[in-house]
Structures are given as structure tokens and as C-alpha cells.
Coordinates of C-alpha atoms in Angstrom, one line a residue:
M1 CA 0.0 0.0 0.0
S2 CA 1.3 3.4 -0.9
S3 CA 2.1 6.0 1.9
S4 CA -0.8 8.2 0.6
K5 CA -3.3 5.3 1.1
R6 CA -1.9 4.6 4.5
R7 CA -2.4 8.2 5.4
S8 CA -5.9 8.0 4.1
L9 CA -6.6 5.0 6.4
F10 CA -5.3 6.9 9.4
K11 CA -7.3 10.0 8.5
G12 CA -10.4 7.9 7.7
L13 CA -10.5 6.4 11.2
F14 CA -10.4 9.7 13.1
G15 CA -11.4 12.2 10.4
R16 CA -15.2 12.2 10.9
K17 CA -16.3 15.3 12.8
E18 CA -19.3 14.7 15.0
A19 CA -21.8 17.5 14.5
S20 CA -22.2 18.0 18.2
Q21 CA -18.5 18.2 19.1
P22 CA -16.6 21.5 19.4
S23 CA -13.1 22.0 18.1
G24 CA -10.5 20.4 20.4
T25 CA -12.1 17.0 20.4
V26 CA -10.3 13.8 19.4
S27 CA -12.1 13.6 16.1
D28 CA -10.9 17.1 15.2
S29 CA -7.5 16.6 16.8
I30 CA -6.3 13.4 15.3
S31 CA -7.7 14.2 11.8
T32 CA -5.7 17.4 12.1
A33 CA -2.7 15.3 12.9
A34 CA -3.3 13.1 9.9
A35 CA -3.5 16.2 7.8
A36 CA -0.1 17.1 9.0
S37 CA 1.2 14.1 7.3
T38 CA 0.7 15.8 3.9
L39 CA 3.8 17.9 4.8
E40 CA 5.6 15.0 3.1
G41 CA 4.1 16.3 -0.2
S42 CA 2.8 19.6 -1.3
G43 CA 3.1 21.2 2.1
A44 CA 6.8 20.6 2.4
S45 CA 7.7 24.2 1.8
T46 CA 5.6 25.2 4.8
A47 CA 7.5 22.8 7.0
A48 CA 10.8 24.0 5.6
S49 CA 10.0 27.7 6.4
A50 CA 8.9 26.8 9.9
A51 CA 12.1 24.9 10.4
S52 CA 14.2 27.8 9.4
A53 CA 12.4 30.0 11.9
N54 CA 12.4 27.6 14.8
A55 CA 14.3 24.4 15.1
S56 CA 11.8 22.9 17.6
G57 CA 9.1 23.3 15.0
S58 CA 11.1 21.2 12.6
E59 CA 11.7 18.5 15.2
N60 CA 8.0 18.4 16.1
S61 CA 7.1 18.0 12.4
A62 CA 9.6 15.2 11.8
A63 CA 8.6 13.3 15.0
A64 CA 4.9 13.7 14.2
L65 CA 5.4 12.4 10.7
R66 CA 7.4 9.4 12.0
N67 CA 4.7 8.4 14.4
I68 CA 1.9 8.8 11.9
E69 CA 3.8 6.8 9.4
K70 CA 4.5 4.1 11.9
A71 CA 0.9 3.9 12.8
S72 CA -0.2 3.6 9.2
Q73 CA 2.5 1.1 8.4
E74 CA 1.3 -1.1 11.3
L75 CA -2.2 -0.8 10.0
H76 CA -1.0 -2.0 6.6
T77 CA 0.8 -5.0 8.2
Y78 CA -2.3 -5.8 10.2
F79 CA -4.5 -5.9 7.1
Q80 CA -2.0 -8.2 5.4
E81 CA -1.9 -10.5 8.3
E82 CA -5.6 -10.7 8.5
G83 CA -5.7 -11.7 4.8
N84 CA -7.8 -8.6 3.9
S85 CA -8.3 -8.7 0.2
D86 CA -9.1 -5.1 0.0
A87 CA -5.9 -3.4 1.3
S88 CA -7.1 -0.1 -0.1
L89 CA -10.0 0.0 2.3
S90 CA -11.8 3.3 1.8
S91 CA -12.2 6.1 4.4
L92 CA -15.9 5.7 4.1
A93 CA -15.6 2.0 5.1
L94 CA -13.5 3.0 8.1
K95 CA -16.0 5.6 9.1
R96 CA -18.6 2.8 9.2
S97 CA -16.4 0.3 11.0
R98 CA -18.7 0.4 14.1
W99 CA -15.8 1.4 16.3
V100 CA -17.9 2.1 19.4
E101 CA -19.5 -1.4 19.2
K102 CA -16.1 -3.0 18.6
V103 CA -14.7 -1.4 21.7
Q104 CA -17.7 -2.3 23.8
A105 CA -17.5 -5.9 22.7
Y106 CA -14.4 -6.4 24.9
S107 CA -14.6 -7.1 28.6
N108 CA -12.1 -4.4 29.5
S109 CA -13.7 -1.6 27.4
S110 CA -14.8 0.5 30.3
F111 CA -14.4 1.1 34.1
D112 CA -18.1 0.4 34.5
G113 CA -18.5 -2.8 36.5
C114 CA -15.0 -2.7 37.9
Q115 CA -14.4 -2.7 41.7
L116 CA -13.2 0.9 42.2
S117 CA -13.3 3.1 45.3
E118 CA -14.7 6.6 45.2
F119 CA -12.3 9.4 45.4
P120 CA -12.9 11.6 48.5
L121 CA -13.5 15.1 47.3
D122 CA -14.5 17.8 49.8
I123 CA -16.8 20.7 48.9
Y124 CA -14.0 23.1 48.2
Q125 CA -12.1 20.6 45.9
R126 CA -15.3 20.2 43.9
R127 CA -15.6 23.9 43.6
L128 CA -12.0 24.1 42.3
I129 CA -12.7 21.4 39.7
K130 CA -15.7 23.4 38.4
L131 CA -13.6 26.6 38.3
A132 CA -10.8 24.7 36.5
A133 CA -13.4 23.3 33.9
L134 CA -14.8 26.8 33.4
S135 CA -11.3 28.2 32.7
A136 CA -10.2 25.3 30.5
T137 CA -13.3 25.8 28.4
K138 CA -13.1 29.6 28.1
V139 CA -9.4 29.6 27.0
Y140 CA -10.6 28.0 23.7
A141 CA -12.6 31.2 23.1
K142 CA -15.3 29.3 21.1
P143 CA -18.8 30.6 20.5
G144 CA -21.0 29.7 23.4
S145 CA -18.3 29.5 26.0
E146 CA -19.2 32.9 27.3
S147 CA -22.5 31.5 28.5
L148 CA -20.7 29.2 31.0
F149 CA -20.8 30.5 34.6
F150 CA -20.1 29.3 38.0
G151 CA -21.7 31.3 40.7
D152 CA -19.4 30.3 43.5
F153 CA -16.6 32.4 42.1
K154 CA -16.4 35.9 40.6
A155 CA -13.7 37.2 38.3
I156 CA -11.5 40.1 39.5
G157 CA -10.3 42.5 36.9
E158 CA -9.5 41.6 33.3
P159 CA -7.8 38.4 32.2
S160 CA -4.2 38.5 31.0
K161 CA -3.6 36.6 27.7
I162 CA -0.7 35.0 26.0
N163 CA -1.3 34.4 22.3
A164 CA -0.4 31.2 20.6
D165 CA 2.6 31.0 18.3
R166 CA 0.7 30.0 15.2
F167 CA 3.8 29.6 13.0
T168 CA 5.7 27.0 15.1
G169 CA 3.1 26.0 17.6
S170 CA 5.8 26.2 20.4
V171 CA 3.7 28.5 22.5
K172 CA 0.1 27.6 23.4
A173 CA -2.6 30.2 24.1
V174 CA -2.8 31.0 27.8
T175 CA -5.3 32.9 29.9
V176 CA -4.4 34.2 33.5
Q177 CA -7.4 35.3 35.5
Q178 CA -7.9 35.9 39.3
Y179 CA -11.1 34.8 41.0
A180 CA -12.6 35.4 44.4
I181 CA -15.0 33.2 46.2
N182 CA -18.5 34.7 46.0
E183 CA -19.1 34.7 49.7
A184 CA -19.3 37.4 52.3
N185 CA -16.6 35.8 54.4
N186 CA -13.9 34.6 52.1
S187 CA -11.4 32.9 54.4
S188 CA -9.9 30.8 51.6
G189 CA -8.3 33.6 49.6
N190 CA -8.5 34.3 45.9
V191 CA -7.6 31.8 43.2
L192 CA -5.3 32.8 40.3
V193 CA -6.1 30.4 37.4
V194 CA -3.6 29.8 34.6
A195 CA -5.5 28.0 31.8
I196 CA -3.6 26.6 28.8
R197 CA -5.5 25.9 25.6
G198 CA -5.6 22.4 24.0
S199 CA -4.9 21.5 20.4
V200 CA -6.6 23.5 17.7
S201 CA -4.0 23.6 14.9
T202 CA -1.8 21.3 12.8
H203 CA 1.3 22.6 14.6
D204 CA -0.3 21.7 18.0
W205 CA -0.7 18.1 16.9
M206 CA 2.8 17.9 15.5
I207 CA 3.9 18.7 19.1
N208 CA 1.5 16.2 20.6
L209 CA 2.9 13.4 18.4
N210 CA 6.5 14.3 19.1
D211 CA 7.0 12.0 22.1
G212 CA 10.7 11.5 21.5
V213 CA 10.4 8.5 19.2
G214 CA 10.8 6.0 22.0
A215 CA 13.6 8.0 23.7
P216 CA 11.9 10.6 26.1
I217 CA 14.1 13.5 27.0
T218 CA 15.7 13.7 30.5
D219 CA 15.5 17.2 31.8
S220 CA 15.7 19.2 35.0
F221 CA 12.7 21.5 34.1
M222 CA 10.3 19.6 36.3
G223 CA 12.7 19.0 39.1
C224 CA 13.4 15.5 40.5
D225 CA 11.2 12.7 41.7
E226 CA 11.2 11.2 45.2
Q227 CA 14.4 9.3 44.5
G228 CA 16.2 12.4 43.3
N229 CA 16.1 11.5 39.6
Q230 CA 15.2 14.0 36.9
Y231 CA 12.0 13.2 35.0
Q232 CA 12.0 11.7 31.5
A233 CA 9.3 13.6 29.6
H234 CA 7.4 13.9 26.4
T235 CA 9.6 16.0 24.1
G236 CA 6.9 18.2 22.5
F237 CA 5.0 19.1 25.6
L238 CA 8.3 19.9 27.4
A239 CA 9.3 22.3 24.6
C240 CA 6.0 24.1 24.9
S241 CA 6.3 24.4 28.6
K242 CA 9.8 25.9 28.3
A243 CA 8.7 28.3 25.6
V244 CA 6.0 30.0 27.6
K245 CA 7.6 29.9 31.1
S246 CA 9.3 33.3 31.1
T247 CA 6.4 35.2 29.6
L248 CA 4.0 33.4 32.0
V249 CA 6.0 34.6 35.0
D250 CA 5.5 38.2 33.9
H251 CA 1.8 37.7 33.4
I252 CA 1.3 36.0 36.8
Y253 CA 3.2 38.8 38.5
N254 CA 1.2 41.5 36.7
Q255 CA -2.1 39.8 37.7
I256 CA -1.1 39.6 41.3
C257 CA -0.1 43.3 41.5
D258 CA -3.0 44.6 39.4
T259 CA -5.8 42.7 41.1
N260 CA -4.5 43.5 44.6
V261 CA -4.6 47.2 43.7
E262 CA -8.0 46.9 42.1
S263 CA -9.6 44.9 44.9
G264 CA -8.0 46.8 47.6
T265 CA -6.5 43.8 49.3
R266 CA -3.0 43.7 50.7
L267 CA -0.2 42.4 48.5
N268 CA 0.7 39.9 51.2
S269 CA -2.9 38.5 51.1
K270 CA -2.0 35.2 49.6
S271 CA -3.9 33.6 46.7
M272 CA -4.0 30.0 45.5
L273 CA -2.3 29.4 42.1
L274 CA -4.2 26.9 39.9
F275 CA -2.9 25.4 36.6
T276 CA -5.5 23.8 34.3
G277 CA -6.1 22.8 30.7
H278 CA -7.9 20.3 28.5
S279 CA -6.1 17.7 26.4
A280 CA -2.6 18.9 25.4
G281 CA -3.2 22.1 27.4
G282 CA -3.5 19.9 30.5
A283 CA -0.2 18.3 29.7
V284 CA 1.6 21.6 29.5
A285 CA -0.3 22.8 32.6
A286 CA 1.0 19.8 34.6
M287 CA 4.6 20.4 33.5
L288 CA 4.4 24.1 34.4
Y289 CA 2.9 23.1 37.8
A290 CA 5.9 20.8 38.5
H291 CA 8.4 23.5 37.4
F292 CA 7.0 26.3 39.6
T293 CA 6.5 24.1 42.6
K294 CA 9.9 22.6 42.5
C295 CA 12.0 25.3 40.9
G296 CA 10.3 28.5 42.0
F297 CA 9.7 31.5 39.8
P298 CA 13.0 32.3 38.1
S299 CA 13.3 35.8 36.8
D300 CA 16.1 38.3 36.0
D301 CA 14.2 40.6 38.4
K302 CA 15.0 39.2 41.9
S303 CA 12.3 41.3 43.5
K304 CA 9.7 39.8 41.2
S305 CA 10.9 36.3 41.9
Q306 CA 10.8 36.9 45.7
T307 CA 7.3 38.5 45.4
L308 CA 6.0 35.4 43.5
K309 CA 7.7 33.0 45.9
N310 CA 5.7 34.5 48.8
A311 CA 2.5 35.3 46.9
F312 CA 0.7 31.9 47.0
S313 CA -0.8 29.9 49.8
S314 CA -0.5 26.8 47.6
I315 CA 0.1 25.8 43.9
N316 CA -2.3 23.3 42.4
C317 CA -3.1 21.6 39.1
I318 CA -6.4 20.1 37.7
T319 CA -6.5 18.8 34.2
F320 CA -9.1 17.3 31.9
G321 CA -8.5 14.6 29.4
A322 CA -4.7 15.3 29.4
P323 CA -2.3 12.8 27.8
P324 CA 0.5 11.1 29.7
I325 CA 3.7 13.1 30.0
T326 CA 6.4 11.4 32.0
T327 CA 7.9 7.9 32.2
R328 CA 7.3 7.9 36.0
P329 CA 4.2 9.4 37.6
L330 CA 4.5 13.1 38.4
L331 CA 3.0 13.4 41.9
A332 CA 1.7 16.4 43.9
S333 CA 4.6 18.5 45.2
S334 CA 3.4 18.4 48.8
P335 CA 0.6 17.1 50.9
D336 CA -1.1 20.5 50.8
S337 CA -1.0 20.6 47.0
I338 CA -3.7 19.3 44.7
C339 CA -2.6 17.6 41.5
I340 CA -5.3 15.6 39.8
S341 CA -6.1 14.4 36.3
I342 CA -9.8 14.2 35.6
V343 CA -10.5 11.4 33.0
N344 CA -13.9 10.6 31.5
D345 CA -14.5 6.9 31.2
G346 CA -13.7 6.0 27.6
D347 CA -11.5 9.0 26.7
P348 CA -8.5 7.6 24.8
V349 CA -6.2 10.6 25.1
P350 CA -5.1 10.1 28.7
R351 CA -3.8 6.7 27.6
A352 CA -2.4 7.8 24.2
D353 CA 1.2 7.2 23.3
S354 CA 3.0 6.0 20.2
E355 CA 2.3 2.3 21.1
Y356 CA -1.3 2.6 22.2
I357 CA -2.6 4.5 19.2
P358 CA -1.6 1.8 16.6
R359 CA -3.2 -0.8 18.8
L360 CA -6.4 1.1 19.0
L361 CA -6.4 1.5 15.2
Q362 CA -6.1 -2.3 14.9
L363 CA -9.2 -2.7 17.1
F364 CA -11.2 -0.2 15.0
C365 CA -10.3 -1.9 11.8
G366 CA -10.5 -5.5 13.0
P367 CA -13.4 -7.9 13.1
M368 CA -16.1 -7.7 15.9
N369 CA -15.1 -9.7 19.0
K370 CA -17.7 -12.4 19.5
T371 CA -16.3 -14.0 22.7
R372 CA -16.3 -11.0 25.2
T373 CA -12.6 -11.5 25.8
S374 CA -10.2 -8.9 27.1
F375 CA -8.4 -6.7 24.5
K376 CA -4.6 -6.8 25.1
L377 CA -2.9 -3.4 25.3
P378 CA 0.8 -2.5 25.1
P379 CA 2.5 -1.4 28.3
R380 CA 2.3 2.3 29.1
L381 CA 5.3 4.4 27.9
F382 CA 4.2 7.6 29.8
F383 CA 2.2 8.2 32.9
N384 CA -0.4 10.9 33.7
A385 CA 0.3 13.7 36.1
G386 CA -1.0 13.5 39.7
Q387 CA -3.9 11.4 41.0
V388 CA -6.1 10.1 38.1
I389 CA -9.8 10.4 38.9
I390 CA -12.2 8.6 36.6
T391 CA -15.6 10.1 36.0
L392 CA -18.4 7.6 35.4
I393 CA -22.2 7.9 35.1
K394 CA -23.8 4.9 36.8
D395 CA -27.6 4.8 37.4
E396 CA -27.8 8.5 36.6
E397 CA -25.3 9.3 39.3
L398 CA -21.9 10.9 38.7
L399 CA -19.1 9.1 40.3
F400 CA -15.5 10.2 40.9
L401 CA -13.5 7.0 41.1
C402 CA -9.9 5.9 41.8
P403 CA -8.6 3.5 39.1
N404 CA -6.7 0.4 40.2
E405 CA -2.9 0.4 39.9
S406 CA -2.9 -2.6 37.6
G407 CA -5.2 -5.3 36.1
D408 CA -8.9 -5.0 35.9
G409 CA -10.0 -1.4 36.4
S410 CA -6.6 0.2 35.8
L411 CA -5.8 2.8 33.2
A412 CA -3.1 0.6 31.7
D413 CA -5.6 -2.3 31.0
T414 CA -8.7 -0.4 30.0
V415 CA -9.3 0.2 26.3
M416 CA -10.6 3.7 26.6
G417 CA -11.7 3.7 23.0
D418 CA -14.6 6.2 22.8
K419 CA -13.3 9.4 21.2
R420 CA -16.5 11.2 22.0
A421 CA -15.6 11.2 25.7
H422 CA -12.7 13.5 25.1
S423 CA -14.9 16.6 24.2
M424 CA -14.5 19.4 26.8
K425 CA -18.3 19.8 26.6
V426 CA -18.6 16.3 28.1
Y427 CA -16.1 17.2 30.8
V428 CA -18.1 20.3 31.6
K429 CA -21.3 18.3 32.0
R430 CA -19.6 15.7 34.1
V431 CA -18.5 18.2 36.7
G432 CA -21.9 19.9 36.8
L433 CA -21.2 23.3 35.2
Q434 CA -24.2 25.2 34.0
T435 CA -24.6 26.4 30.4

């Protein structure tokens, strides 16, 4: 099969855009990634110009193409092994491959029915999750997001925004906004939210697919783990985190100073700092959280660094549908810090790496399972940041569950093959935000 046909297969699987889904869903995202593969052909001049402007853009493009090509080649091999006489299976056939039913035909398709314990969330933590979901949605700046509201918090002042680098994709769009609890007696302090936008462009998905080609980068950016070892991280997300760090420090500092002046509160009245994001935005948010909790707020202005060091009562991170980022779990920096990854049951992105995606493609393209057996998944290459919390609707009740470490009911052994579950709209509904 030619490379163009293999790309067509890859795009056909994920290219259908559900009418009810917003941009930023898996169907949008992975079809965009597949479109990036056309850089091999007529779009090569665009890739070349990006490379000349920014070396990291070139590296992301090359790594993305390698992973896409690897996935499509494995699909080709799979068809040959199965004796498929129609190796040029059309995109239309793939779209009608009954992928939802095929996933559900396996015993490990979902967390539903697994023996899992509920995650203990107090009222304030549930409030923070809703505020994070609100912020992770609004940073996309899509029509309709302005109607979202959460009455427990009110915004203070105007948001500070960092625009995305549309040419290389190395900087994702960021919004920094301070909120106060909408109560007469606010003893908890304000919350400064840093929301990083997820994937909306071809360059974004080049970065997402640049996982180091089997050799994650070892770097000091996120500090060290409990054993004193530097983390090995996803190359593309790490590059994004580094690219925005210095600018973000300035925006956080300005928000702290401006909102304290506007609200009349003392500068030493400490706020909570909360990082959040959906999908790839969540991955970058988690890396920035690790950097600022373990490395502080480095700046050429020592006064600024000292102010920020003492500005926050705690630094926290709440992500939605974020992909895995490190070869060892990235844990909360302290017992007082919150670091959680909210994952909808079925969302494939929190499991996605260069080994998982081709395996999922095989499931979609393969025959229907008739025996209700378990679908074998490859070992995880990367792990999610913080405590993973699975959201599951059971008997019309929303449950926040702790996945098992291994085996039945674990993230490693659950197929997670429903791309519709990745939509931020679904996450918003799951956490109870009003529209």
C-alpha cells in the first residue's frame, strides 16, 4: 500500500467530525494530525519555512510524521496478516467500522462494573474542579463558552492573555485570571487560574505526536522525583512548557499586582495558584505546575521572583483529558497541594502514546469480537500527572473513582476507545457546570 493510502486509512479512522462536538475533540484533533502528514508532499515548503524560523518546529514536524507513518504502516501490516483482500479499504468504510460497538465488545472496554473506590472530594475541591473546567473551556474562546458560569466564584479585573505562536506551535494560548469566592466571608483567599489551551491547529498536533520517538528526554525542568532523579518527559510538551515559562512569570506577576490594587487587598494577602487545561493544554499545565512548585519563579528581576515566591498559599493543578507526559508518575509536590487528572470513562487521550494509538487503530479496523474476551494493550510508555480520577455515570449518578494500579479497572488495561468522551463539553457536563 502506498504511503498516501496509509495516510488515508489513518485519517479515515479519526477524520469524521461529530456535529455536536466542538473544536478540540479527538475527532478534530487526530484528523488534524493526519492532515499534518501531507507535509511530506505539497506542504513541504511550509514545514521548511517553519524549520528555518524555529528548530523545535522542525523537530516536532519530523517526529509527528514518523509516528503517523509508523501507525499507518502497522495498519497495513495488520490488514495483510488478517488476509484482507481489500488493502485499499476506503475512508468511508473505516468511518462505518462500528468502532464504538467494537470497543464495547471487549470485557475491558470500560471502568463500568470494575471494583473501584470513590475518590474523596470535599466541597472546596469540587468547587475548584468546576472553576478549572470553566477556565479550561473559556481559553478555547469558542462561541457559546461565554455563557458558561459558576456562581461560587467571581472574576477580579480583566484576564491576561498570551497568544499562541501559530507559526511554530511552540507557545500555546494561555489565559491568566484571578477569582474570588463569591461569599461574604472569604477565608480561603483568591484563586489565580492559569489556563492553557488544548490543540486547535496542525502545529499543535505535531507537538502532541513528538514523544521523543521511543527516547523521552531527561530534563531538570520539572525538578526531581522522590528518588532524586530527573524526569524523562514527552519532548513536544516539554518544549511548549519551556517556551511559555518566562512570559508566563511576567503575566502572573502583573495579575497579582493589578488585582490586589483593584480589589484593595494587601499584596501579602495570599492567593492560590491553579494550573489547568484540557487535552494537550493539560499536559503543559502539569509540567508548568511541576516546574513552579519545585524550581520556583526564576526571573532576572530578583524582586519579582521573591514576590511570587511568597504570593501563594498553595500551587495546584487540575487537568481534563490530558495525555500522559512522563515515564514515571508526576506526583503532587506536597501534601497540601492538589494535582489531579480528571479522565472521562472512555476518553482515549489520557492513555495515548506511540504504542497505544496503533493498537487502538487495529481494534477499530479488525473484526467484531464475539467472545467477550479482554483486549490486550501495550505497556504504558508515559504516565499521567498526579492522581487520576475517573468520571463515570452509573444509574444516573456521577461518580469520581480511583482507578486500580494494575489489572482490571486500571488505566493501563482499560481500552478507553470512545473518542466522543474527550470533548471538553462532556467534561463540563460531568463536573456539573451550567450552560
